[in-house]
C-alpha cells in the first residue's frame, strides 16, 4: 500500500494497534492469517477444511510439524476481537460433512482462533518452554480488498477509470443502461436524492451483470455495492461514477458535489476502517483464485482476473519484518496465491493450472516491490470432491474424474439430479497459457482454446470407521500449511 493512501493519523492508529498486538504476542505467540479471494473462490471451504484437518489429524504429509509428530494438541479457542463476528466453523463443517452441501459464501469479515501446541525441533527451545502458537484466521471478501485502491483516488479519477473500463469488451454492452441514464443527467444540476438513487441502482445492476456466472468478471469496485450488509440504502452507498465531468470544483448544492461527498464518505466509513482495523494487522495472507471459472468463460474473463489480482497484490504491505519495523508498520511476509478446485481437473492438468495462475500474477509481482516477502503459487482443492479413474474409449484409456454433480448441472443434453455419480472427462488445459492472454480484439482468441467441461460437484461422502469421522480429503492443503505456518512451528 503506497504511503499516500494513508494519512499520518491513520499510520499512528495502525502503529498503536501493532504495539498492542506485539505486547499480547509476548504472552501468547500469535500469527494473524488473512484468507481472501474473489467470489466463488472457496474461502469458507478452505478455512473449514484447514481447521477440520488439523483438529482431526488429517493426512498432511508435507506439513512437517504434523508429519514428524511434533504437534501435540490442536484446539479452537475464544477469539481475541469481541467486535468481529466469529467464523462459524461448526455450521460450515456440518454442511460439508453431514449435509454434503457447500456452505454459504463469505459476505462479511469473520475471525477464528486455532491454537497449536507443539514440541520445538530445537532441543534448546524445548528446554526453555513447550511450544504454543495461536493462529487468528481472518476471513474477508476479496471485493473489499479491491476497494483499497480507492483510498488513493478522488471522485473524478474514480469516475474516469470506471467509465473507461466500462467501455471495453463485454462491459460495453453490460454498462449501456447505466451510461445512457448518466448521459441524460446534468452533473451540475441541483442535488436530487431520487436521481442519485436511480444512478446508484443502474450502476449496481451493471456490476451485478459483470459478476454473474455467465460473465465471471472480477474487477468490480466498490465492493460493498454487491454486498452492502447493514449499509444498504445509506448515502455512503447511494452514488455512482459519472462520465465527462466538467472541469473545476463542483458547485455547492449540485449533484456532482453530492456524489463527491458520498464517495469520500464511502472511503471514510467503509474502506479506511477495514484497512486500519484488520488488513494492516495481518502477518500472512492467502489469496484464493477461481481460475477455472474464468478459464471456462474465455480470455476476457481471464484478463479481467489478471487485472483484479494485480490490484489485490498491489494493496499488500509485503516484505520482511524486523522487531522494530513490526511495531510501527507491520508487513505481510508470506503471500500464497492458490488456484482452487484442482479436483475438477485430472492431475495431469494440475501443473498447467498452476502455470496459468503464476502467469496471472507474474506481472503484478514484477510491478510491486515485495521487499523480501515470500510468495508462492499453487493449485489445490480445499475439499476433494472427486476421484480419478480411466475409462476405455475407442480402444484408448481416457483419464476422467468421478463425482456427484450438483443438482441442475448439465453436460450436453444431460441434467443431473444431485444424487447420481458420473465420470467426466474435463478436458486438458493448454501447456502454454498465453492463448488466454491474447487481446480479445484480435479476432476469435478462443478458437484455439481447448474445450473444457467444468462441472460443480457435491462434497464427498465421508465414511465413519470405528465411530471416528475421517478428515476432509483435499489436494495440497498440506503444502499450503507448510508454506504459511511451517516456519513458525520449528
Short mmCIF file of C-alpha atoms in Angstrom, two decimals:
data_model
loop_
_atom_site.label_atom_id
_atom_site.label_comp_id
_atom_site.label_asym_id
_atom_site.label_seq_id
_atom_site.Cartn_x
_atom_site.Cartn_y
_atom_site.Cartn_z
CA UNK A 1 0.00 0.00 0.00
CA UNK A 2 1.71 3.23 -1.11
CA UNK A 3 2.15 5.69 1.80
CA UNK A 4 -0.04 8.27 0.03
CA UNK A 5 -3.11 6.13 0.64
CA UNK A 6 -2.90 6.62 4.40
CA UNK A 7 -2.61 9.77 6.46
CA UNK A 8 -0.28 10.37 9.40
CA UNK A 9 -3.29 9.91 11.69
CA UNK A 10 -4.05 6.54 10.08
CA UNK A 11 -0.43 5.44 10.45
CA UNK A 12 -0.37 6.46 14.11
CA UNK A 13 -3.52 4.43 14.81
CA UNK A 14 -2.08 1.45 12.94
CA UNK A 15 1.16 1.69 14.93
CA UNK A 16 -0.81 1.76 18.19
CA UNK A 17 -2.72 -1.40 17.17
CA UNK A 18 0.54 -3.14 16.18
CA UNK A 19 2.18 -2.32 19.51
CA UNK A 20 -0.85 -3.74 21.35
CA UNK A 21 -0.71 -6.89 19.21
CA UNK A 22 3.01 -7.35 19.84
CA UNK A 23 2.56 -6.92 23.60
CA UNK A 24 -0.07 -9.66 23.58
CA UNK A 25 2.25 -11.79 21.41
CA UNK A 26 4.86 -11.85 24.19
CA UNK A 27 2.36 -13.64 26.44
CA UNK A 28 0.62 -15.73 23.78
CA UNK A 29 2.57 -16.06 20.49
CA UNK A 30 0.14 -15.37 17.66
CA UNK A 31 0.10 -15.14 13.89
CA UNK A 32 -2.71 -13.40 12.00
CA UNK A 33 -3.54 -15.22 8.77
CA UNK A 34 -5.68 -13.38 6.24
CA UNK A 35 -7.83 -15.50 3.93
CA UNK A 36 -9.37 -13.77 0.95
CA UNK A 37 -10.39 -14.35 -2.65
CA UNK A 38 -12.89 -13.10 -5.16
CA UNK A 39 -16.38 -14.58 -5.46
CA UNK A 40 -16.66 -18.36 -5.81
CA UNK A 41 -13.01 -18.91 -4.86
CA UNK A 42 -13.89 -21.04 -1.81
CA UNK A 43 -12.69 -19.04 1.22
CA UNK A 44 -15.21 -20.59 3.62
CA UNK A 45 -14.41 -24.10 2.38
CA UNK A 46 -10.66 -23.52 2.69
CA UNK A 47 -10.86 -22.39 6.33
CA UNK A 48 -13.28 -25.17 7.27
CA UNK A 49 -11.08 -27.85 5.71
CA UNK A 50 -7.88 -26.42 7.21
CA UNK A 51 -9.34 -26.41 10.73
CA UNK A 52 -11.01 -29.83 10.33
CA UNK A 53 -7.81 -31.48 9.14
CA UNK A 54 -5.74 -30.00 11.98
CA UNK A 55 -8.32 -30.93 14.61
CA UNK A 56 -8.80 -34.47 13.27
CA UNK A 57 -5.21 -35.32 12.38
CA UNK A 58 -5.80 -35.29 8.66
CA UNK A 59 -3.45 -36.67 6.03
CA UNK A 60 -0.98 -33.80 5.73
CA UNK A 61 2.33 -35.48 4.78
CA UNK A 62 4.01 -32.26 3.58
CA UNK A 63 3.17 -30.34 6.78
CA UNK A 64 6.37 -31.17 8.64
CA UNK A 65 5.31 -30.40 12.25
CA UNK A 66 2.43 -32.87 11.97
CA UNK A 67 4.30 -35.48 9.93
CA UNK A 68 7.13 -35.56 12.46
CA UNK A 69 4.74 -35.91 15.38
CA UNK A 70 5.79 -32.61 16.98
CA UNK A 71 2.21 -31.27 17.17
CA UNK A 72 0.79 -32.49 20.47
CA UNK A 73 -2.61 -30.76 20.58
CA UNK A 74 -4.83 -28.53 18.47
CA UNK A 75 -7.94 -26.76 19.74
CA UNK A 76 -10.28 -23.91 18.93
CA UNK A 77 -10.05 -21.00 21.36
CA UNK A 78 -12.06 -17.89 22.09
CA UNK A 79 -11.14 -15.23 19.56
CA UNK A 80 -9.49 -12.02 20.81
CA UNK A 81 -11.62 -9.45 18.94
CA UNK A 82 -15.02 -9.20 20.57
CA UNK A 83 -16.40 -6.83 17.92
CA UNK A 84 -15.67 -9.19 15.00
CA UNK A 85 -18.17 -11.96 14.12
CA UNK A 86 -16.89 -15.47 14.74
CA UNK A 87 -16.27 -17.70 11.74
CA UNK A 88 -18.98 -20.33 12.24
CA UNK A 89 -16.77 -23.34 11.70
CA UNK A 90 -19.18 -25.84 13.26
CA UNK A 91 -22.05 -24.82 10.96
CA UNK A 92 -19.89 -24.86 7.86
CA UNK A 93 -18.31 -28.26 8.56
CA UNK A 94 -21.75 -29.71 9.31
CA UNK A 95 -22.94 -28.53 5.90
CA UNK A 96 -19.90 -30.10 4.22
CA UNK A 97 -19.72 -33.40 6.09
CA UNK A 98 -23.29 -34.20 7.10
CA UNK A 99 -25.46 -32.42 4.52
CA UNK A 100 -22.94 -32.60 1.68
CA UNK A 101 -23.69 -29.07 0.55
CA UNK A 102 -21.27 -26.22 0.08
CA UNK A 103 -21.53 -23.65 2.88
CA UNK A 104 -22.67 -20.09 2.24
CA UNK A 105 -20.01 -17.83 0.79
CA UNK A 106 -18.23 -15.06 2.67
CA UNK A 107 -20.36 -11.92 2.93
CA UNK A 108 -18.53 -10.07 5.69
CA UNK A 109 -15.45 -10.27 7.85
CA UNK A 110 -15.14 -13.02 10.46
CA UNK A 111 -12.45 -14.50 12.66
CA UNK A 112 -11.46 -17.77 14.30
CA UNK A 113 -8.62 -18.64 16.69
CA UNK A 114 -6.93 -22.04 16.46
CA UNK A 115 -4.19 -22.84 18.98
CA UNK A 116 -1.49 -25.42 18.29
CA UNK A 117 0.74 -26.91 20.99
CA UNK A 118 3.95 -28.45 19.70
CA UNK A 119 7.43 -29.61 20.59
CA UNK A 120 10.14 -27.46 19.09
CA UNK A 121 12.53 -29.06 16.61
CA UNK A 122 15.31 -27.43 18.61
CA UNK A 123 16.42 -29.21 21.81
CA UNK A 124 17.43 -25.85 23.29
CA UNK A 125 13.97 -24.38 22.65
CA UNK A 126 12.31 -27.47 24.15
CA UNK A 127 14.26 -26.91 27.37
CA UNK A 128 13.01 -23.32 27.69
CA UNK A 129 9.28 -23.89 27.26
CA UNK A 130 6.70 -26.00 25.43
CA UNK A 131 5.75 -24.52 22.06
CA UNK A 132 2.39 -22.82 21.64
CA UNK A 133 1.10 -20.79 18.69
CA UNK A 134 -2.31 -19.21 18.22
CA UNK A 135 -3.46 -18.71 14.63
CA UNK A 136 -6.03 -15.96 14.22
CA UNK A 137 -7.71 -16.70 10.89
CA UNK A 138 -9.28 -13.55 9.42
CA UNK A 139 -11.78 -14.25 6.64
CA UNK A 140 -12.83 -11.33 4.44
CA UNK A 141 -14.26 -10.88 0.91
CA UNK A 142 -11.76 -10.14 -1.83
CA UNK A 143 -14.14 -7.49 -3.13
CA UNK A 144 -13.30 -5.46 0.00
CA UNK A 145 -9.62 -5.68 -0.91
CA UNK A 146 -10.36 -4.23 -4.35
CA UNK A 147 -11.73 -1.16 -2.56
CA UNK A 148 -8.35 -0.24 -1.06
CA UNK A 149 -7.03 1.48 -4.23
CA UNK A 150 -9.98 3.89 -3.89
CA UNK A 151 -8.11 5.48 -0.96
CA UNK A 152 -5.68 6.95 -3.49
CA UNK A 153 -8.39 8.33 -5.80
CA UNK A 154 -10.71 11.29 -5.76
CA UNK A 155 -14.20 11.17 -7.25
CA UNK A 156 -13.03 12.46 -10.64
CA UNK A 157 -10.26 9.86 -11.07
CA UNK A 158 -12.64 7.13 -9.84
CA UNK A 159 -15.26 8.17 -12.40
CA UNK A 160 -12.74 8.36 -15.25
CA UNK A 161 -11.20 4.96 -14.52
CA UNK A 162 -14.57 3.23 -14.04
CA UNK A 163 -16.20 4.63 -17.18
CA UNK A 164 -13.08 3.87 -19.26
CA UNK A 165 -13.15 0.23 -18.13
CA UNK A 166 -16.91 0.08 -18.77
CA UNK A 167 -16.26 0.80 -22.45
CA UNK A 168 -14.13 -2.31 -23.01
CA UNK A 169 -15.14 -5.78 -24.22
CA UNK A 170 -18.40 -7.23 -22.95
CA UNK A 171 -18.60 -4.46 -20.34
CA UNK A 172 -19.58 -2.05 -23.11
CA UNK A 173 -22.88 -3.88 -23.55
CA UNK A 174 -23.46 -4.50 -19.84
CA UNK A 175 -22.82 -0.88 -18.87
CA UNK A 176 -25.05 0.65 -21.55
CA UNK A 177 -28.21 1.17 -19.40
CA UNK A 178 -26.20 2.90 -16.65
CA UNK A 179 -24.18 5.10 -19.04
CA UNK A 180 -27.25 6.01 -21.11
CA UNK A 181 -29.01 7.13 -17.93
CA UNK A 182 -25.92 9.08 -16.80
CA UNK A 183 -25.74 10.82 -20.20
CA UNK A 184 -29.19 12.34 -19.65
CA UNK A 185 -28.24 13.93 -16.32
CA UNK A 186 -26.53 17.28 -15.78
CA UNK A 187 -23.94 16.76 -13.03
CA UNK A 188 -24.19 20.44 -12.08
CA UNK A 189 -27.98 20.33 -11.69
CA UNK A 190 -29.32 20.71 -8.14
CA UNK A 191 -28.71 17.65 -5.96
CA UNK A 192 -31.66 15.28 -6.00
CA UNK A 193 -31.97 12.13 -3.89
CA UNK A 194 -34.08 10.19 -6.38
CA UNK A 195 -31.65 10.92 -9.22
CA UNK A 196 -28.76 9.72 -7.07
CA UNK A 197 -30.72 6.60 -6.22
CA UNK A 198 -31.54 5.79 -9.86
CA UNK A 199 -27.90 6.22 -10.84
CA UNK A 200 -26.69 4.03 -7.96
CA UNK A 201 -29.20 1.30 -8.83
CA UNK A 202 -28.23 1.33 -12.53
CA UNK A 203 -24.53 1.22 -11.67
CA UNK A 204 -25.09 -1.65 -9.20
CA UNK A 205 -27.03 -3.59 -11.86
CA UNK A 206 -24.04 -3.20 -14.19
CA UNK A 207 -21.67 -4.59 -11.53
CA UNK A 208 -24.09 -7.44 -10.81
CA UNK A 209 -24.24 -8.44 -14.50
CA UNK A 210 -20.43 -8.37 -14.70
CA UNK A 211 -20.21 -10.69 -11.68
CA UNK A 212 -22.81 -13.20 -12.92
CA UNK A 213 -21.73 -16.77 -13.66
CA UNK A 214 -22.23 -16.12 -17.37
CA UNK A 215 -19.56 -13.37 -17.36
CA UNK A 216 -17.40 -14.04 -14.27
CA UNK A 217 -15.61 -10.68 -14.39
CA UNK A 218 -13.59 -9.80 -11.31
CA UNK A 219 -12.71 -6.08 -11.20
CA UNK A 220 -15.87 -4.70 -9.59
CA UNK A 221 -15.25 -1.90 -7.07
CA UNK A 222 -16.82 -0.53 -4.95
CA UNK A 223 -17.16 -3.95 -3.31
CA UNK A 224 -19.98 -3.09 -0.90
CA UNK A 225 -22.37 -2.26 -3.74
CA UNK A 226 -22.79 -6.01 -4.27
CA UNK A 227 -22.68 -6.95 -0.57
CA UNK A 228 -23.99 -3.90 1.30
CA UNK A 229 -24.89 -5.56 4.61
CA UNK A 230 -26.21 -3.10 7.17
CA UNK A 231 -25.18 -0.15 4.95
CA UNK A 232 -27.84 -0.95 2.36
CA UNK A 233 -29.73 2.21 1.44
CA UNK A 234 -27.26 4.51 3.22
CA UNK A 235 -25.96 7.67 1.50
CA UNK A 236 -22.45 6.13 1.56
CA UNK A 237 -23.72 3.53 -0.94
CA UNK A 238 -26.01 5.82 -2.93
CA UNK A 239 -23.67 7.28 -5.51
CA UNK A 240 -22.26 6.34 -8.92
CA UNK A 241 -19.39 7.41 -11.17
CA UNK A 242 -20.34 9.97 -13.81
CA UNK A 243 -18.75 10.30 -17.27
CA UNK A 244 -17.42 13.56 -18.77
CA UNK A 245 -17.39 15.59 -15.59
CA UNK A 246 -16.93 19.36 -16.06
CA UNK A 247 -13.58 20.86 -15.11
CA UNK A 248 -13.07 22.61 -11.81
CA UNK A 249 -14.59 22.19 -8.37
CA UNK A 250 -18.17 21.04 -8.07
CA UNK A 251 -20.51 23.96 -7.27
CA UNK A 252 -22.07 23.64 -3.85
CA UNK A 253 -25.50 22.03 -3.81
CA UNK A 254 -25.09 20.22 -7.14
CA UNK A 255 -25.50 16.54 -7.92
CA UNK A 256 -21.77 16.34 -8.59
CA UNK A 257 -20.96 17.78 -5.18
CA UNK A 258 -23.33 15.24 -3.60
CA UNK A 259 -21.63 12.37 -5.44
CA UNK A 260 -18.16 13.58 -4.42
CA UNK A 261 -19.20 13.85 -0.78
CA UNK A 262 -20.71 10.35 -0.75
CA UNK A 263 -17.67 8.86 -2.47
CA UNK A 264 -15.47 10.34 0.27
CA UNK A 265 -17.92 9.05 2.89
CA UNK A 266 -17.61 5.55 1.40
CA UNK A 267 -13.86 5.70 1.84
CA UNK A 268 -14.13 7.05 5.39
CA UNK A 269 -16.94 4.80 6.64
CA UNK A 270 -16.20 1.58 4.74
CA UNK A 271 -12.67 1.37 3.35
CA UNK A 272 -10.47 3.04 5.96
CA UNK A 273 -11.84 1.14 8.99
CA UNK A 274 -11.31 -2.17 7.21
CA UNK A 275 -7.76 -1.23 6.28
CA UNK A 276 -6.76 0.03 9.71
CA UNK A 277 -8.56 -2.43 11.97
CA UNK A 278 -8.00 -5.62 10.01
CA UNK A 279 -5.90 -5.53 6.86
CA UNK A 280 -2.92 -3.60 8.28
CA UNK A 281 -2.62 -6.12 11.15
CA UNK A 282 -2.06 -9.26 9.03
CA UNK A 283 1.15 -11.32 9.16
CA UNK A 284 0.47 -13.89 6.44
CA UNK A 285 -2.01 -13.96 3.56
CA UNK A 286 -3.56 -16.49 1.21
CA UNK A 287 -5.40 -15.29 -1.89
CA UNK A 288 -7.73 -17.93 -3.33
CA UNK A 289 -8.47 -17.76 -7.05
CA UNK A 290 -11.22 -19.50 -9.02
CA UNK A 291 -9.13 -19.59 -12.19
CA UNK A 292 -11.22 -22.41 -13.67
CA UNK A 293 -14.36 -20.27 -13.67
CA UNK A 294 -12.52 -17.56 -15.61
CA UNK A 295 -10.94 -20.11 -17.97
CA UNK A 296 -14.37 -21.53 -18.66
CA UNK A 297 -15.63 -18.06 -19.67
CA UNK A 298 -12.73 -17.31 -22.00
CA UNK A 299 -9.88 -14.82 -22.44
CA UNK A 300 -11.78 -11.70 -21.41
CA UNK A 301 -12.65 -13.16 -18.01
CA UNK A 302 -9.06 -14.40 -17.58
CA UNK A 303 -7.63 -10.98 -18.42
CA UNK A 304 -10.05 -9.29 -16.05
CA UNK A 305 -8.98 -11.70 -13.31
CA UNK A 306 -5.36 -10.75 -14.02
CA UNK A 307 -6.29 -7.07 -13.60
CA UNK A 308 -8.10 -7.76 -10.32
CA UNK A 309 -5.19 -9.79 -8.90
CA UNK A 310 -2.75 -7.02 -9.83
CA UNK A 311 -4.86 -4.56 -7.85
CA UNK A 312 -5.17 -7.01 -4.95
CA UNK A 313 -1.43 -7.71 -4.70
CA UNK A 314 -0.59 -4.01 -5.02
CA UNK A 315 -2.54 -3.42 -1.79
CA UNK A 316 -0.35 -5.67 0.35
CA UNK A 317 2.28 -4.21 2.63
CA UNK A 318 4.52 -7.11 1.75
CA UNK A 319 8.09 -7.66 2.92
CA UNK A 320 10.25 -8.98 5.71
CA UNK A 321 9.79 -7.75 9.28
CA UNK A 322 12.25 -6.79 11.97
CA UNK A 323 11.19 -6.37 15.59
CA UNK A 324 11.21 -2.56 15.38
CA UNK A 325 9.52 -2.23 11.99
CA UNK A 326 6.78 -4.67 13.01
CA UNK A 327 5.84 -2.35 15.85
CA UNK A 328 5.17 0.57 13.53
CA UNK A 329 4.47 -0.76 10.04
CA UNK A 330 3.79 -4.49 10.06
CA UNK A 331 4.41 -6.26 6.78
CA UNK A 332 2.93 -9.43 5.31
CA UNK A 333 6.00 -11.63 4.96
CA UNK A 334 4.41 -14.55 3.11
CA UNK A 335 1.72 -14.48 0.41
CA UNK A 336 0.21 -17.61 -1.13
CA UNK A 337 -1.84 -17.37 -4.33
CA UNK A 338 -3.80 -20.60 -4.73
CA UNK A 339 -5.95 -21.73 -7.64
CA UNK A 340 -8.79 -23.67 -6.06
CA UNK A 341 -10.94 -26.59 -7.27
CA UNK A 342 -8.00 -28.54 -8.69
CA UNK A 343 -10.12 -31.66 -8.16
CA UNK A 344 -12.27 -30.52 -11.11
CA UNK A 345 -9.34 -31.46 -13.38
CA UNK A 346 -7.36 -34.66 -13.79
CA UNK A 347 -3.98 -34.43 -12.03
CA UNK A 348 -2.27 -34.29 -15.44
CA UNK A 349 -3.56 -30.72 -15.77
CA UNK A 350 -2.71 -29.55 -12.23
CA UNK A 351 0.73 -28.29 -13.26
CA UNK A 352 -0.85 -26.40 -16.14
CA UNK A 353 -3.41 -24.80 -13.82
CA UNK A 354 -0.54 -23.73 -11.57
CA UNK A 355 1.39 -22.35 -14.56
CA UNK A 356 -1.60 -20.33 -15.71
CA UNK A 357 -2.16 -18.97 -12.20
CA UNK A 358 1.50 -17.97 -11.95
CA UNK A 359 1.10 -16.18 -15.28
CA UNK A 360 -1.91 -14.34 -13.83
CA UNK A 361 0.14 -12.83 -11.02
CA UNK A 362 3.62 -12.51 -12.57
CA UNK A 363 3.00 -9.04 -13.93
CA UNK A 364 1.74 -7.85 -10.56
CA UNK A 365 4.72 -9.37 -8.73
CA UNK A 366 7.14 -7.67 -11.10
CA UNK A 367 5.41 -4.29 -10.80
CA UNK A 368 5.38 -4.13 -6.98
CA UNK A 369 8.24 -4.17 -4.53
CA UNK A 370 7.90 -7.31 -2.40
CA UNK A 371 10.82 -6.23 -0.15
CA UNK A 372 11.92 -9.74 0.75
CA UNK A 373 8.44 -11.23 1.16
CA UNK A 374 7.99 -14.86 0.14
CA UNK A 375 5.35 -15.51 -2.49
CA UNK A 376 4.16 -18.92 -3.68
CA UNK A 377 1.67 -20.06 -6.31
CA UNK A 378 -0.03 -23.45 -6.30
CA UNK A 379 -3.13 -25.36 -7.38
CA UNK A 380 -5.13 -27.02 -4.61
CA UNK A 381 -8.53 -28.36 -3.64
CA UNK A 382 -9.56 -27.47 -0.10
CA UNK A 383 -12.10 -30.30 -0.25
CA UNK A 384 -11.57 -33.03 -2.80
CA UNK A 385 -15.00 -33.81 -4.24
CA UNK A 386 -13.85 -36.24 -6.96
CA UNK A 387 -11.60 -39.23 -7.53
CA UNK A 388 -9.69 -40.13 -10.66
CA UNK A 389 -10.28 -43.10 -12.95
CA UNK A 390 -9.70 -44.29 -16.50
CA UNK A 391 -12.35 -45.37 -18.99
CA UNK A 392 -11.97 -47.08 -22.35
CA UNK A 393 -12.99 -45.07 -25.39
CA UNK A 394 -12.23 -46.18 -28.95
CA UNK A 395 -9.61 -48.56 -27.59
CA UNK A 396 -7.78 -45.86 -25.62
CA UNK A 397 -7.64 -45.08 -21.91
CA UNK A 398 -9.32 -41.75 -21.17
CA UNK A 399 -8.44 -40.04 -17.86
CA UNK A 400 -11.63 -38.93 -16.10
CA UNK A 401 -12.79 -37.64 -12.74
CA UNK A 402 -15.67 -39.29 -10.87
CA UNK A 403 -18.03 -37.47 -8.53
CA UNK A 404 -21.61 -36.45 -7.86
CA UNK A 405 -22.55 -33.38 -9.90
CA UNK A 406 -24.76 -30.88 -8.11
CA UNK A 407 -28.45 -30.85 -8.95
CA UNK A 408 -29.07 -28.88 -12.11
CA UNK A 409 -25.57 -29.25 -13.54
CA UNK A 410 -25.55 -30.16 -17.21
CA UNK A 411 -23.24 -31.92 -19.62
CA UNK A 412 -24.59 -31.69 -23.14
CA UNK A 413 -28.25 -32.69 -23.02
CA UNK A 414 -27.94 -34.44 -19.65
CA UNK A 415 -29.10 -32.71 -16.46
CA UNK A 416 -28.03 -34.19 -13.13
CA UNK A 417 -30.22 -34.71 -10.06
CA UNK A 418 -27.56 -34.30 -7.36
CA UNK A 419 -27.58 -37.98 -6.36
CA UNK A 420 -26.02 -39.96 -9.20
CA UNK A 421 -22.27 -40.29 -9.59
CA UNK A 422 -20.80 -39.92 -13.03
CA UNK A 423 -17.45 -39.94 -14.80
CA UNK A 424 -16.49 -36.71 -16.54
CA UNK A 425 -13.65 -36.02 -18.94
CA UNK A 426 -12.88 -32.40 -18.00
CA UNK A 427 -10.51 -31.76 -20.88
CA UNK A 428 -6.90 -30.63 -20.75
CA UNK A 429 -5.52 -27.17 -20.16
CA UNK A 430 -3.01 -25.99 -22.78
CA UNK A 431 0.68 -26.29 -21.96
CA UNK A 432 1.17 -22.64 -22.91
CA UNK A 433 -1.28 -20.32 -21.08
CA UNK A 434 -0.60 -17.35 -23.38
CA UNK A 435 -3.65 -18.18 -25.51
CA UNK A 436 -5.80 -16.83 -22.67
CA UNK A 437 -3.96 -13.50 -22.65
CA UNK A 438 -4.30 -12.59 -26.30
CA UNK A 439 -6.26 -9.43 -26.92
CA UNK A 440 -9.94 -10.18 -27.42
CA UNK A 441 -9.85 -7.60 -30.21
CA UNK A 442 -7.55 -9.77 -32.33
CA UNK A 443 -10.20 -11.92 -33.91
CA UNK A 444 -11.61 -15.00 -32.16
CA UNK A 445 -8.99 -15.58 -29.47
CA UNK A 446 -10.94 -18.55 -28.12
CA UNK A 447 -10.79 -20.51 -31.37
CA UNK A 448 -7.55 -22.29 -30.40
CA UNK A 449 -8.56 -22.94 -26.79
CA UNK A 450 -9.42 -26.43 -25.56
CA UNK A 451 -13.00 -27.39 -24.82
CA UNK A 452 -13.31 -27.86 -21.05
CA UNK A 453 -16.17 -29.46 -19.12
CA UNK A 454 -16.09 -27.77 -15.72
CA UNK A 455 -18.87 -29.29 -13.61
CA UNK A 456 -19.69 -28.38 -9.99
CA UNK A 457 -19.68 -31.43 -7.72
CA UNK A 458 -21.21 -32.08 -4.32
CA UNK A 459 -18.88 -32.52 -1.33
CA UNK A 460 -17.74 -36.14 -0.89
CA UNK A 461 -19.32 -38.70 1.38
CA UNK A 462 -17.12 -39.39 4.42
CA UNK A 463 -17.32 -42.86 5.96
CA UNK A 464 -17.05 -43.37 9.69
CA UNK A 465 -14.64 -46.01 10.89
CA UNK A 466 -14.92 -47.08 14.49
CA UNK A 467 -17.15 -44.10 15.23
CA UNK A 468 -14.44 -41.65 14.09
CA UNK A 469 -15.22 -39.37 11.17
CA UNK A 470 -12.37 -39.23 8.69
CA UNK A 471 -10.79 -35.86 7.98
CA UNK A 472 -11.92 -33.93 4.92
CA UNK A 473 -9.96 -35.05 1.82
CA UNK A 474 -8.02 -32.39 -0.04
CA UNK A 475 -5.31 -31.74 -2.62
CA UNK A 476 -2.13 -29.93 -1.47
CA UNK A 477 -3.62 -28.39 1.66
CA UNK A 478 -0.55 -29.74 3.48
CA UNK A 479 1.75 -27.89 1.09
CA UNK A 480 -0.17 -24.67 1.72
CA UNK A 481 0.04 -25.14 5.50
CA UNK A 482 3.78 -25.77 5.34
CA UNK A 483 4.36 -22.55 3.41
CA UNK A 484 2.07 -20.41 5.58
CA UNK A 485 2.84 -21.82 9.05
CA UNK A 486 5.69 -24.32 8.95
CA UNK A 487 8.46 -21.86 9.87
CA UNK A 488 6.52 -20.65 12.91
CA UNK A 489 6.30 -24.17 14.34
CA UNK A 490 10.00 -25.04 14.32
#
